[in-house]
Short mmCIF file of C-alpha atoms in Angstrom, two decimals:
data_model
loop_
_atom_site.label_atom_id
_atom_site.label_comp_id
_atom_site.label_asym_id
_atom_site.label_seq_id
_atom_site.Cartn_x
_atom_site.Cartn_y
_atom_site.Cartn_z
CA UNK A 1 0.00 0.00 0.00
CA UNK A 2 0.94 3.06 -0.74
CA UNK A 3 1.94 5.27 2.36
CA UNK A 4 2.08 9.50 3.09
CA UNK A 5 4.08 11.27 5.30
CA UNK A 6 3.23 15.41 5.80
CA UNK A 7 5.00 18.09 7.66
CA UNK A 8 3.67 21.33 9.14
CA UNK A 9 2.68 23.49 11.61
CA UNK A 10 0.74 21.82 14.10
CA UNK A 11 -1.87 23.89 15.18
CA UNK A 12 -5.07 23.59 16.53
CA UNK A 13 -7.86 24.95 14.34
CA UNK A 14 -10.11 27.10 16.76
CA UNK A 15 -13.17 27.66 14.22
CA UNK A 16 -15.07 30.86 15.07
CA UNK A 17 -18.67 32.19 12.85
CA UNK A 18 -18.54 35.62 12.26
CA UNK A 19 -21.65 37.34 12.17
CA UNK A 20 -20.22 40.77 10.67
CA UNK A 21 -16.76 41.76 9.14
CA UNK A 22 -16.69 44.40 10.94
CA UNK A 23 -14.43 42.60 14.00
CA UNK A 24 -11.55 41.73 10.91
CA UNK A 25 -11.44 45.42 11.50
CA UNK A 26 -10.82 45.90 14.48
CA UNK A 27 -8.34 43.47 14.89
CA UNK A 28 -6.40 45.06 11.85
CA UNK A 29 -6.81 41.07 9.99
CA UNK A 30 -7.21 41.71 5.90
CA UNK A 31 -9.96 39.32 4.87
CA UNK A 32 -9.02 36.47 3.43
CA UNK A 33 -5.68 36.60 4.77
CA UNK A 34 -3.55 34.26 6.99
CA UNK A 35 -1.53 36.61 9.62
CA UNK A 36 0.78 35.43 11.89
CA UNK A 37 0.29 37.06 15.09
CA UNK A 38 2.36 37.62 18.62
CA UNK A 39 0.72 36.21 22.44
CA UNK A 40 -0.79 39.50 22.89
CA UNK A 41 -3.02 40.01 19.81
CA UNK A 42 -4.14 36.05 19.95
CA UNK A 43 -5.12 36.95 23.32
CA UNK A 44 -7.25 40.36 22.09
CA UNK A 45 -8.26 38.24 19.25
CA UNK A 46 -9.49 35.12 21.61
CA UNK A 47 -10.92 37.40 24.01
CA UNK A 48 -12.99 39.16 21.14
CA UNK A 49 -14.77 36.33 20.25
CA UNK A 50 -15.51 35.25 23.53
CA UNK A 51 -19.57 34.14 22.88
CA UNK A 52 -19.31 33.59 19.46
CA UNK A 53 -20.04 29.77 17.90
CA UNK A 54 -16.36 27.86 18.47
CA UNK A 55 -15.11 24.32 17.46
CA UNK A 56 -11.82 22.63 17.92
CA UNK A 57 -9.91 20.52 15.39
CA UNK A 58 -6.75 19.41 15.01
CA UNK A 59 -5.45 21.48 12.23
CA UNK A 60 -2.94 22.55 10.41
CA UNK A 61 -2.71 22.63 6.40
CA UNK A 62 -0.89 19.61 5.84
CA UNK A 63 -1.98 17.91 8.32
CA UNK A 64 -5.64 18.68 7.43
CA UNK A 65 -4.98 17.06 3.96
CA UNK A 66 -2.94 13.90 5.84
CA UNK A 67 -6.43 13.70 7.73
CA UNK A 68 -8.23 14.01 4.62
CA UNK A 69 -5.99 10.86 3.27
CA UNK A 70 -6.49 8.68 6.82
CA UNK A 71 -10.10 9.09 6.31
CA UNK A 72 -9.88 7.40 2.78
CA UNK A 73 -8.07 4.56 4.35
CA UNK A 74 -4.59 5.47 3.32
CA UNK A 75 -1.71 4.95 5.97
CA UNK A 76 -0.31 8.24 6.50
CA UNK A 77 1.79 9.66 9.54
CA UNK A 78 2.56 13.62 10.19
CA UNK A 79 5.13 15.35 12.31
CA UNK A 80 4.87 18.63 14.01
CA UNK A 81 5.53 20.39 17.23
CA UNK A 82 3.41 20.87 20.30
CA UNK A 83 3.31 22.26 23.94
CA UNK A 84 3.16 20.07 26.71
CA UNK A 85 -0.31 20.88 27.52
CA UNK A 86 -3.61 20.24 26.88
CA UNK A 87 -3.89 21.58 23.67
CA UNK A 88 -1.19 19.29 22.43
CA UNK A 89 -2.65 16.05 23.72
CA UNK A 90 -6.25 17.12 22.26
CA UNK A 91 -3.76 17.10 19.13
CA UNK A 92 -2.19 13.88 19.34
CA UNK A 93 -5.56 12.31 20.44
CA UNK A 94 -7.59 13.69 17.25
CA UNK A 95 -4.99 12.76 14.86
CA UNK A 96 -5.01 8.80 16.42
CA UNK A 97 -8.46 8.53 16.35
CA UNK A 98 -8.31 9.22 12.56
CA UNK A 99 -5.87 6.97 12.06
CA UNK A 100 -2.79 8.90 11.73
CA UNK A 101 0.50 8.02 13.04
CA UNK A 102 1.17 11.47 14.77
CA UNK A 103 5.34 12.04 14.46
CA UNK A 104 4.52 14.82 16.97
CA UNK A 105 7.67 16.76 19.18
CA UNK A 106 8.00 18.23 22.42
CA UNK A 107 8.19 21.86 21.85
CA UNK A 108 8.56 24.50 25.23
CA UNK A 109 5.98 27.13 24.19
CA UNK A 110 2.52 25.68 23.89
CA UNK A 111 0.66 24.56 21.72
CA UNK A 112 0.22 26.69 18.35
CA UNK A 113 -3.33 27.62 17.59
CA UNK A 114 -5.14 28.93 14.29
CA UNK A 115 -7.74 30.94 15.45
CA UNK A 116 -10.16 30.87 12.18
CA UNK A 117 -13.03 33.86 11.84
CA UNK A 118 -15.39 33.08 9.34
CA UNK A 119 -17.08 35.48 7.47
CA UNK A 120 -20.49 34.98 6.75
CA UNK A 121 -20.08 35.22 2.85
CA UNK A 122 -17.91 31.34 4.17
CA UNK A 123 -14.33 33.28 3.13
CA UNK A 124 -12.00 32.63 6.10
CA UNK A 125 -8.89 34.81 7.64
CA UNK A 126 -6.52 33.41 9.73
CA UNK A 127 -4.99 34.55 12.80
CA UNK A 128 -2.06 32.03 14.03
CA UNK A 129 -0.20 31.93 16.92
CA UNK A 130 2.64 29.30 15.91
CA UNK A 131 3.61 28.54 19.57
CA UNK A 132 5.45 25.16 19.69
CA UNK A 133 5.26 24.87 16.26
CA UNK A 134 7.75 27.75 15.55
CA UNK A 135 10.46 25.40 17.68
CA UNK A 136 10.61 22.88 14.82
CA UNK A 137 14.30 23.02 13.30
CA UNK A 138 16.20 21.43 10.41
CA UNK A 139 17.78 19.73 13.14
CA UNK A 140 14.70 17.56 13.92
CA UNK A 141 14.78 16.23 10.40
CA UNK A 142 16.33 12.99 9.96
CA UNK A 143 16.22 10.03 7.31
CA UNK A 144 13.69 7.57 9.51
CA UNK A 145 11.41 10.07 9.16
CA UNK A 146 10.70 9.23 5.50
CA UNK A 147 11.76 5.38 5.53
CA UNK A 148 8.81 3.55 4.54
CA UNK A 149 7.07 6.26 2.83
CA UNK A 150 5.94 6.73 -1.33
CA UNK A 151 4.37 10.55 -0.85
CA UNK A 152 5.37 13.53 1.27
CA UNK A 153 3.16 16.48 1.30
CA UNK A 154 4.45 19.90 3.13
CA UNK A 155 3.10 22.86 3.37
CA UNK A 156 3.98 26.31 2.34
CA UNK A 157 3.06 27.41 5.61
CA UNK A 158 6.77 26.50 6.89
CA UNK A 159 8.32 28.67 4.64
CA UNK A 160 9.24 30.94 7.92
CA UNK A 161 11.98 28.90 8.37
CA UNK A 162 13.98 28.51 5.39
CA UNK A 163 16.37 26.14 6.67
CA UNK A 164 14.13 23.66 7.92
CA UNK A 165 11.87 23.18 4.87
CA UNK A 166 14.40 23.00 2.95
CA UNK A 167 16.13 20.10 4.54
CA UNK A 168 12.97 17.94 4.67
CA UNK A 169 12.38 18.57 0.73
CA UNK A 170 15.84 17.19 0.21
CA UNK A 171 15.91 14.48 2.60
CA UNK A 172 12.63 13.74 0.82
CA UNK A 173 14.18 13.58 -2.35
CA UNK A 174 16.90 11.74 -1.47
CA UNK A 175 14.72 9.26 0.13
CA UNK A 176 13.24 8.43 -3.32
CA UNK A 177 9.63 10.19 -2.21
CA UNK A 178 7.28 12.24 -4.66
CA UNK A 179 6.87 15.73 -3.20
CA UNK A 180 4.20 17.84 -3.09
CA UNK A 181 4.00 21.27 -2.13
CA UNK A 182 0.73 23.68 -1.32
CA UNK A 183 1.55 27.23 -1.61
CA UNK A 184 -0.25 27.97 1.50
CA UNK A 185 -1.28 31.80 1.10
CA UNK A 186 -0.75 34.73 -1.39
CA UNK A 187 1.27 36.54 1.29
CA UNK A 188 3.50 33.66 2.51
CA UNK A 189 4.29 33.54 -0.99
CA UNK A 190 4.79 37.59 -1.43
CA UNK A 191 7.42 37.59 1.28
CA UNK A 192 9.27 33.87 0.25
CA UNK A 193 9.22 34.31 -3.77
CA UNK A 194 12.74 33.69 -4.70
CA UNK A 195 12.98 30.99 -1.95
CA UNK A 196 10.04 29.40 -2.87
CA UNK A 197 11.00 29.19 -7.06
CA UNK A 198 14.04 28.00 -5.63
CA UNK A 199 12.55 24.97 -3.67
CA UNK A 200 9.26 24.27 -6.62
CA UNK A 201 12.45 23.71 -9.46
CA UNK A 202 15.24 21.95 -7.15
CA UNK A 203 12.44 19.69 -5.21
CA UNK A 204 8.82 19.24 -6.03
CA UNK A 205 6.89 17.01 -7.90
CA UNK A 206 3.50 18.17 -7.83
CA UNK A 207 2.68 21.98 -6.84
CA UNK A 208 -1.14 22.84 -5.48
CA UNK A 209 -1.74 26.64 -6.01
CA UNK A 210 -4.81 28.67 -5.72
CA UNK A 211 -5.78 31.94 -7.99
CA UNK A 212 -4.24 33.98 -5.63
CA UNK A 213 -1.26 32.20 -4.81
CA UNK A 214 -0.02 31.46 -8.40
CA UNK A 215 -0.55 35.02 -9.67
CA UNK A 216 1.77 35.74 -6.55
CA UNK A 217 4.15 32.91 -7.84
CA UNK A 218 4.41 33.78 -11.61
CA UNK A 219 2.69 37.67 -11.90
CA UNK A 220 0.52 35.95 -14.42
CA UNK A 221 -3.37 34.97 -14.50
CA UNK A 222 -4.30 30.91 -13.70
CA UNK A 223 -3.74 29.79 -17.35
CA UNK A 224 -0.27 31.09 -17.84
CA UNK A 225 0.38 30.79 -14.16
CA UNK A 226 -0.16 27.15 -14.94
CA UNK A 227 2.11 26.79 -17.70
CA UNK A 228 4.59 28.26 -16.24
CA UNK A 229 4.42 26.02 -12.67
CA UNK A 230 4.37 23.30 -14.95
CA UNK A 231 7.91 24.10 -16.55
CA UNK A 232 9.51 23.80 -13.14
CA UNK A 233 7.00 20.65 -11.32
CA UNK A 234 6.16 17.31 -13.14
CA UNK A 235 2.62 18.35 -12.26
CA UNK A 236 0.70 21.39 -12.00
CA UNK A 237 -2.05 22.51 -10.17
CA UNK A 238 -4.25 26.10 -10.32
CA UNK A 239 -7.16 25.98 -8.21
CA UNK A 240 -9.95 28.96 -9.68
CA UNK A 241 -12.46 28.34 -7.13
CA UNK A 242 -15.89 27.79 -8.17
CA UNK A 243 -14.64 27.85 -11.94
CA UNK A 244 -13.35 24.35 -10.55
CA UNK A 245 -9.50 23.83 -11.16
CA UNK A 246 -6.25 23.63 -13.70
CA UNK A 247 -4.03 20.68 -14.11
CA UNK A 248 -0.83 20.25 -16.29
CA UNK A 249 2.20 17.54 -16.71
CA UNK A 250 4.40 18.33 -19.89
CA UNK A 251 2.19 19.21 -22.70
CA UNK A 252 -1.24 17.10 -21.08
CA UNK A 253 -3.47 19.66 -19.81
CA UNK A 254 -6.82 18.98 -17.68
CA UNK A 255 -9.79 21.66 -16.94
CA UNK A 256 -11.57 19.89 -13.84
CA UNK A 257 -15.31 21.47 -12.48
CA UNK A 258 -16.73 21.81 -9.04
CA UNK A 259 -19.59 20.25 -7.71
CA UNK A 260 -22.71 21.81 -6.29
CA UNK A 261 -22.42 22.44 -3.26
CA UNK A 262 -23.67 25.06 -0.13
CA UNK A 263 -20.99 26.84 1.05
CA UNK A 264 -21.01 27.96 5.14
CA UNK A 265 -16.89 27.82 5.34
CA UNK A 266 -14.37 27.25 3.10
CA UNK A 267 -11.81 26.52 5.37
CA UNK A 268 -9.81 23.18 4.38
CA UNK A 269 -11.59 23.43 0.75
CA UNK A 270 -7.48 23.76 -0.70
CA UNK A 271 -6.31 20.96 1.55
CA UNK A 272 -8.91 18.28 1.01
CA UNK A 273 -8.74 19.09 -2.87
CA UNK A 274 -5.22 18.19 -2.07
CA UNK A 275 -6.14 14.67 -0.02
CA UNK A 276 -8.50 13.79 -2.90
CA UNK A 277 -5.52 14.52 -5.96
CA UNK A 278 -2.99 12.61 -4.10
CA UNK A 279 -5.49 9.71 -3.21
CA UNK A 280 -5.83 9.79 -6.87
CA UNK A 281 -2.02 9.52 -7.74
CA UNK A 282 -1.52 6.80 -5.39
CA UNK A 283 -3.64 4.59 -7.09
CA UNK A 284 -2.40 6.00 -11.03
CA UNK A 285 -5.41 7.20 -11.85
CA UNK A 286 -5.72 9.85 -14.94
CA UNK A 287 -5.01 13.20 -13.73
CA UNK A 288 -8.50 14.45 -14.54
CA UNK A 289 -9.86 11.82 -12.13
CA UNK A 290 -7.65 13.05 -9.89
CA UNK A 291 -8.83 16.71 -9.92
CA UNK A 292 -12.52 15.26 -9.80
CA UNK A 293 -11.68 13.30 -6.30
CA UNK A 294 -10.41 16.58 -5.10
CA UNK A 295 -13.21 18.73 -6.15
CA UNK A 296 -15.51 15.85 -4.52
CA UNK A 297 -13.88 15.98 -1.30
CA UNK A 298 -13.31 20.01 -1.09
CA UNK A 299 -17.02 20.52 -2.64
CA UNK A 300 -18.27 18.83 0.80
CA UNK A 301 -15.80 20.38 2.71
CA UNK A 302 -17.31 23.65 2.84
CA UNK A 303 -20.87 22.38 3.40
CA UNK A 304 -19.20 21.90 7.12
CA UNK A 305 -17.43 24.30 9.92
CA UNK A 306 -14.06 23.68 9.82
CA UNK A 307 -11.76 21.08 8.07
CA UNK A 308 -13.23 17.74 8.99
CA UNK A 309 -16.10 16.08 8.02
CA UNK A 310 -18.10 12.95 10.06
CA UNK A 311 -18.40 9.28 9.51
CA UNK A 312 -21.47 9.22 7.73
CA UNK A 313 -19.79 12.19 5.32
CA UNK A 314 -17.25 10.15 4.57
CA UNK A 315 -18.90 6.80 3.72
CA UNK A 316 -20.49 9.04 1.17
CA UNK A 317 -18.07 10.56 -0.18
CA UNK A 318 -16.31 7.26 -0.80
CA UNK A 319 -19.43 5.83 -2.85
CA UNK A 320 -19.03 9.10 -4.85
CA UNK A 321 -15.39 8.12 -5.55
CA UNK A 322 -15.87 5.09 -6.66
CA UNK A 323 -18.32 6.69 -8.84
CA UNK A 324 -15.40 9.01 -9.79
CA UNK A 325 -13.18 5.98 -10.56
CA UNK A 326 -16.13 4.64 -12.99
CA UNK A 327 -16.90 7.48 -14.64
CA UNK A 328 -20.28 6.76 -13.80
CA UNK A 329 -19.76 10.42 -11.63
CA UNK A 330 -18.14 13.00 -13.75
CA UNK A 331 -18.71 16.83 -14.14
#
């Protein structure tokens, strides 16, 4: 069987239902935007949506599209950094009872959190607190991490320390793993550009990318951006939102829909399009298949709050996989 192993910031996802924009304001948060914030302005931020509808959830990007993968009965593992504190065992915990081998380290600030305020138009900004997960070096990247592994998936979201995701995308490499990389956010990739390039060209197999984030990437609009993510990765990938999503390897190129769906939160709607492509790979299916398990799996995504989904979700979405497989689903 094919197994995935993901790196990233472990965090836990503290889900939070807006009922104006107006509090984005106050806290000085751009809509749409992921900020990484000090103690003090989580604190205003927690304290400011004191009373408003909350859920927690493991999260994370990568690790919400290694959850996305347990759930489809892939083995999969993920390493991160956590306090030693509640927050880190409701972590470790969550992750094992979706199957996941959690990789997790000891970090000495607590427990990174990613406090999520959803709009009620469902777009999501994100106000993170890395915590423990900041502590995570190059140092704590070694060899047996990957031994045993096909796929790794990282996220873009590491990219504030250079060093360290750069080590695991070589060690990855050298391991004999496909790589896969999801750009994360339009401003991560702003302030990382050359870096980034650097890593996509030297490293990665297969690049996920948003509108947003590949205009940031390339200065061009999805179809170009495309073509030009595809000169540098085996396999492209330009996510348009509900215009559905762009695929490319060498000259093969794939236009993939969306399916119907009512959207409350799009949070996770990138990183289970992600769990759904790779589930794909790892089983060789066409490419355009591949895109149509993602879109399946994000499209249901964002019927829910927050990144995961229940039991009885899931044995639906598989049916509508297999239908995927057939063809007997396609859109």
């Amino acid at each position: 069987m094919v197994k995935i192993f993901g790196i990233g910031n472990a965090l836990v996802d503290i889900m939070t239902s807006l009922e104006s924009d107006s509090l984005l304001e106050t806290l000085n948060l751009p809509k749409g935007s992921m900020q990484i914030v000090n103690d003090k302005t989580i604190a205003k931020a927690l304290e400011q949506t004191k009373g408003l509808k909350q859920s927690l959830a493991s999260g994370g990007s990568a690790a919400n599209t290694i959850n996305g993968l347990a759930n489809l009965g892939m083995e999969t593992a993920f390493v991160g950094k956590v306090g030693n504190d509640e927050l880190g065992n409701f972590f470790r915990s969550d992750m094992q009872k979706a199957g996941i081998s959690p990789q997790l380290l000891l970090g000495k600030a607590s427990t990174g959190t990613a406090l999520a305020l959803v709009s009620p138009d469902s777009e999501r900004t994100f106000a993170v607190n890395l915590g423990a997960a900041i502590e995570m070096t190059a140092e704590d990247i070694t060899t047996s991490l990957f031994e045993g592994y096909n796929y790794f998936h990282i996220e873009g979201y590491l990219v504030q320390n250079h060093s360290l995701i750069e080590k695991a995308l070589k060690v990855a490499k050298a391991s004999g793993l496909k790589v896969s990389l999801d750009l994360a956010s339009y401003n991560v990739v702003e302030s990382n550009l050359d870096f980034l390039q650097r890593m996509v060209k030297e490293y990665v197999d297969i690049v996920f990318a948003n509108e947003e984030e590949a205009k940031a990437f390339t200065l061009k609009l999805p179809e170009e951006a495309l073509d030009m993510l595809a000169e540098i990765a085996e396999i492209a990938v330009v996510k348009i939102g509900a215009k559905g999503s762009l695929i490319k390897k060498g000259n093969d190129k794939y236009s993939v829909g969306v399916v119907k769906a009512n959207a409350i939160d799009t949070t996770g709607a990138g990183d289970l399009y992600a769990s759904g492509f790779l589930y794909g790979l790892s089983k060789n299916l066409p490419l355009d298949t591949c895109g149509r398990i993602g879109a399946v799996l994000s499209g249901k995504v964002i019927e829910v709050m927050g990144p995961k989904m229940d039991e009885e979700t899931w044995k639906m979405l598989k049916v509508n996989i297999a239908k995927v497989e057939t063809g007997e689903l396609s859109f």
